[in-house]
Coordinates of N, CA and C in Angstrom, one line a residue:
M1 N 6.6 -58.8 -79.7 CA 7.5 -58.6 -78.6 C 8.5 -59.7 -78.4
Q2 N 7.9 -60.9 -78.4 CA 8.7 -62.1 -78.2 C 9.8 -62.2 -79.3
R3 N 9.5 -61.9 -80.5 CA 10.4 -62.0 -81.6 C 11.6 -61.0 -81.5
S4 N 11.2 -59.8 -81.0 CA 12.3 -58.8 -80.9 C 13.2 -59.2 -79.7
L5 N 12.7 -59.7 -78.7 CA 13.6 -60.2 -77.6 C 14.5 -61.3 -78.0
T6 N 14.0 -62.2 -78.8 CA 14.8 -63.3 -79.3 C 15.9 -62.8 -80.2
L7 N 15.6 -61.9 -81.1 CA 16.6 -61.3 -82.0 C 17.6 -60.5 -81.2
A8 N 17.2 -59.8 -80.2 CA 18.2 -59.1 -79.4 C 19.1 -60.0 -78.6
A9 N 18.5 -61.1 -78.1 CA 19.4 -62.0 -77.4 C 20.4 -62.7 -78.3
A10 N 19.9 -63.1 -79.5 CA 20.8 -63.7 -80.5 C 21.9 -62.7 -80.9
A11 N 21.6 -61.4 -81.1 CA 22.6 -60.4 -81.4 C 23.6 -60.3 -80.4
V12 N 23.2 -60.3 -79.1 CA 24.1 -60.1 -78.0 C 25.1 -61.3 -77.9
I13 N 24.5 -62.5 -78.0 CA 25.3 -63.7 -78.0 C 26.3 -63.8 -79.2
G14 N 25.8 -63.4 -80.3 CA 26.7 -63.3 -81.5 C 27.8 -62.3 -81.4
L15 N 27.5 -61.2 -80.8 CA 28.6 -60.2 -80.6 C 29.6 -60.6 -79.6
V16 N 29.1 -61.2 -78.5 CA 30.1 -61.7 -77.5 C 31.0 -62.8 -78.0
S17 N 30.4 -63.7 -78.7 CA 31.2 -64.8 -79.2 C 32.2 -64.3 -80.3
A18 N 31.8 -63.4 -81.1 CA 32.6 -62.8 -82.2 C 33.7 -61.9 -81.5
G19 N 33.4 -61.2 -80.5 CA 34.4 -60.4 -79.8 C 35.5 -61.2 -79.2
T20 N 35.2 -62.3 -78.6 CA 36.2 -63.1 -78.0 C 37.1 -63.7 -79.0
V21 N 36.7 -64.1 -80.2 CA 37.5 -64.6 -81.2 C 38.4 -63.5 -81.8
A22 N 37.8 -62.3 -82.0 CA 38.6 -61.3 -82.6 C 39.6 -60.7 -81.7
T23 N 39.4 -60.7 -80.4 CA 40.3 -60.1 -79.4 C 41.2 -61.1 -78.8
A24 N 41.2 -62.4 -79.2 CA 42.1 -63.4 -78.6 C 43.5 -63.0 -78.8
A25 N 44.3 -63.0 -77.7 CA 45.7 -62.5 -77.8 C 46.6 -63.6 -78.3
D26 N 47.6 -63.2 -79.1 CA 48.6 -64.2 -79.6 C 49.9 -63.6 -79.1
F27 N 50.5 -64.4 -78.2 CA 51.7 -63.9 -77.6 C 53.0 -64.4 -78.3
G28 N 52.8 -65.1 -79.4 CA 53.9 -65.6 -80.2 C 54.4 -66.9 -79.7
R29 N 55.6 -67.3 -80.1 CA 56.1 -68.6 -79.8 C 56.5 -68.7 -78.3
A30 N 56.5 -69.9 -77.8 CA 56.9 -70.2 -76.4 C 58.4 -69.9 -76.2
P31 N 58.8 -69.4 -75.0 CA 60.2 -69.2 -74.8 C 61.0 -70.5 -74.9
P32 N 62.3 -70.4 -75.1 CA 63.2 -71.6 -75.2 C 63.3 -72.3 -73.9
P33 N 63.6 -73.6 -73.9 CA 63.7 -74.3 -72.6 C 64.7 -73.7 -71.6
E34 N 65.7 -73.0 -72.1 CA 66.7 -72.4 -71.2 C 66.1 -71.4 -70.3
Y35 N 65.0 -70.8 -70.8 CA 64.3 -69.8 -70.0 C 63.8 -70.4 -68.7
Y36 N 63.2 -71.6 -68.8 CA 62.6 -72.2 -67.7 C 63.6 -72.8 -66.8
A37 N 64.9 -73.1 -67.2 CA 65.9 -73.7 -66.4 C 66.6 -72.7 -65.5
Q38 N 66.4 -71.4 -65.6 CA 67.0 -70.5 -64.8 C 66.4 -70.5 -63.4
A39 N 67.3 -70.5 -62.4 CA 66.9 -70.6 -61.0 C 66.4 -69.2 -60.6
P40 N 65.3 -69.1 -59.8 CA 64.9 -67.8 -59.3 C 65.9 -67.2 -58.3
E41 N 66.0 -65.9 -58.3 CA 66.9 -65.2 -57.4 C 66.2 -64.9 -56.1
Y42 N 66.7 -65.4 -55.0 CA 66.1 -65.0 -53.7 C 67.1 -64.2 -52.9
Y43 N 66.6 -63.3 -52.2 CA 67.5 -62.4 -51.4 C 67.7 -63.1 -50.0
A44 N 69.0 -63.1 -49.6 CA 69.3 -63.7 -48.3 C 68.7 -62.9 -47.2
P45 N 68.2 -63.5 -46.1 CA 67.7 -62.8 -45.0 C 68.8 -62.1 -44.3
A46 N 68.4 -61.1 -43.5 CA 69.4 -60.3 -42.7 C 70.1 -61.2 -41.7
P47 N 71.3 -61.0 -41.4 CA 72.0 -61.8 -40.3 C 71.3 -61.5 -39.0
A48 N 71.4 -62.5 -38.1 CA 70.7 -62.5 -36.8 C 71.1 -61.3 -35.9
E49 N 72.4 -60.8 -36.1 CA 72.8 -59.7 -35.2 C 72.2 -58.4 -35.6
Y50 N 71.6 -58.3 -36.8 CA 71.0 -57.1 -37.3 C 69.4 -57.1 -37.1
V51 N 68.9 -58.2 -36.7 CA 67.4 -58.3 -36.6 C 67.0 -57.6 -35.3
V52 N 66.1 -56.7 -35.3 CA 65.6 -56.0 -34.2 C 64.3 -56.6 -33.7
V53 N 64.3 -57.1 -32.5 CA 63.2 -57.7 -31.9 C 62.8 -56.9 -30.7
P54 N 61.6 -56.3 -30.7 CA 61.2 -55.5 -29.6 C 61.0 -56.3 -28.3
Q55 N 61.5 -55.8 -27.2 CA 61.4 -56.5 -26.0 C 60.2 -56.0 -25.2
I56 N 59.4 -56.9 -24.7 CA 58.2 -56.5 -23.9 C 58.5 -56.7 -22.5
S57 N 58.2 -55.7 -21.7 CA 58.5 -55.8 -20.3 C 57.5 -56.7 -19.6
P58 N 57.9 -57.4 -18.5 CA 56.9 -58.2 -17.8 C 55.7 -57.4 -17.3
R59 N 56.0 -56.2 -16.9 CA 54.9 -55.3 -16.5 C 53.8 -55.1 -17.5
C60 N 54.3 -54.9 -18.8 CA 53.3 -54.7 -19.9 C 52.6 -56.0 -20.2
M61 N 53.3 -57.2 -20.0 CA 52.6 -58.4 -20.3 C 51.5 -58.6 -19.3
R62 N 51.7 -58.3 -18.0 CA 50.7 -58.4 -17.0 C 49.5 -57.5 -17.3
W63 N 49.8 -56.2 -17.7 CA 48.8 -55.3 -18.0 C 48.0 -55.7 -19.3
T64 N 48.7 -56.4 -20.2 CA 48.0 -56.9 -21.4 C 46.9 -57.9 -21.0
N65 N 47.3 -58.8 -20.1 CA 46.4 -59.8 -19.6 C 45.2 -59.2 -18.8
R66 N 45.5 -58.2 -18.0 CA 44.5 -57.6 -17.2 C 43.5 -56.8 -18.1
C67 N 44.1 -56.0 -19.0 CA 43.2 -55.2 -19.9 C 42.4 -56.1 -20.8
D68 N 43.0 -57.2 -21.2 CA 42.2 -58.1 -22.1 C 41.0 -58.7 -21.3
R69 N 41.3 -59.1 -20.0 CA 40.2 -59.7 -19.3 C 39.1 -58.7 -19.0
R70 N 39.5 -57.4 -18.8 CA 38.5 -56.4 -18.5 C 37.7 -55.9 -19.7
W71 N 38.4 -55.6 -20.8 CA 37.8 -54.9 -21.9 C 37.7 -55.8 -23.2
G72 N 38.5 -56.8 -23.3 CA 38.5 -57.6 -24.5 C 39.6 -57.1 -25.5
M73 N 40.4 -58.0 -26.0 CA 41.5 -57.6 -26.9 C 41.0 -56.9 -28.2
G74 N 41.6 -55.8 -28.5 CA 41.3 -55.1 -29.7 C 40.2 -54.0 -29.6
S75 N 39.6 -53.9 -28.4 CA 38.5 -52.9 -28.3 C 39.1 -51.6 -28.0
P76 N 38.4 -50.5 -28.2 CA 38.9 -49.2 -27.9 C 39.3 -49.0 -26.4
R77 N 38.5 -49.6 -25.6 CA 38.8 -49.5 -24.1 C 40.1 -50.3 -23.8
F78 N 40.4 -51.4 -24.5 CA 41.6 -52.1 -24.3 C 42.8 -51.2 -24.6
A79 N 42.7 -50.5 -25.8 CA 43.8 -49.7 -26.2 C 44.0 -48.5 -25.2
R80 N 42.9 -48.0 -24.7 CA 43.0 -46.9 -23.7 C 43.6 -47.4 -22.4
C81 N 43.2 -48.6 -22.0 CA 43.8 -49.2 -20.8 C 45.3 -49.4 -20.9
M82 N 45.7 -49.9 -22.1 CA 47.2 -50.1 -22.3 C 47.9 -48.8 -22.3
W83 N 47.3 -47.8 -23.0 CA 47.9 -46.4 -23.0 C 48.0 -45.8 -21.7
R84 N 47.0 -46.0 -20.8 CA 47.0 -45.4 -19.5 C 48.1 -46.0 -18.6
H85 N 48.5 -47.2 -18.9 CA 49.5 -47.9 -18.1 C 50.9 -47.9 -18.8
G86 N 51.0 -47.1 -19.9 CA 52.3 -46.9 -20.5 C 52.8 -48.1 -21.3
C87 N 51.9 -48.9 -21.9 CA 52.3 -50.0 -22.7 C 51.9 -49.9 -24.1

């Protein structure tokens, strides 16, 4: 029994090590240095006049504080409280 387990373990280790050597990828030569010298292209952000920022009414800010104190932020009852008050 012990001998068969030892042989099985040796076979598995041999197959794993042989498989990694046989399947090692060769991607060819390295790219030329000019490839690394290219600057990455970044997209410019949108101008400030086109950015939409949602405005929160002071009434909703008060209800957010009240509902948070009563039910806890993120709970289902908090969401229901905010919905009931139109926020």
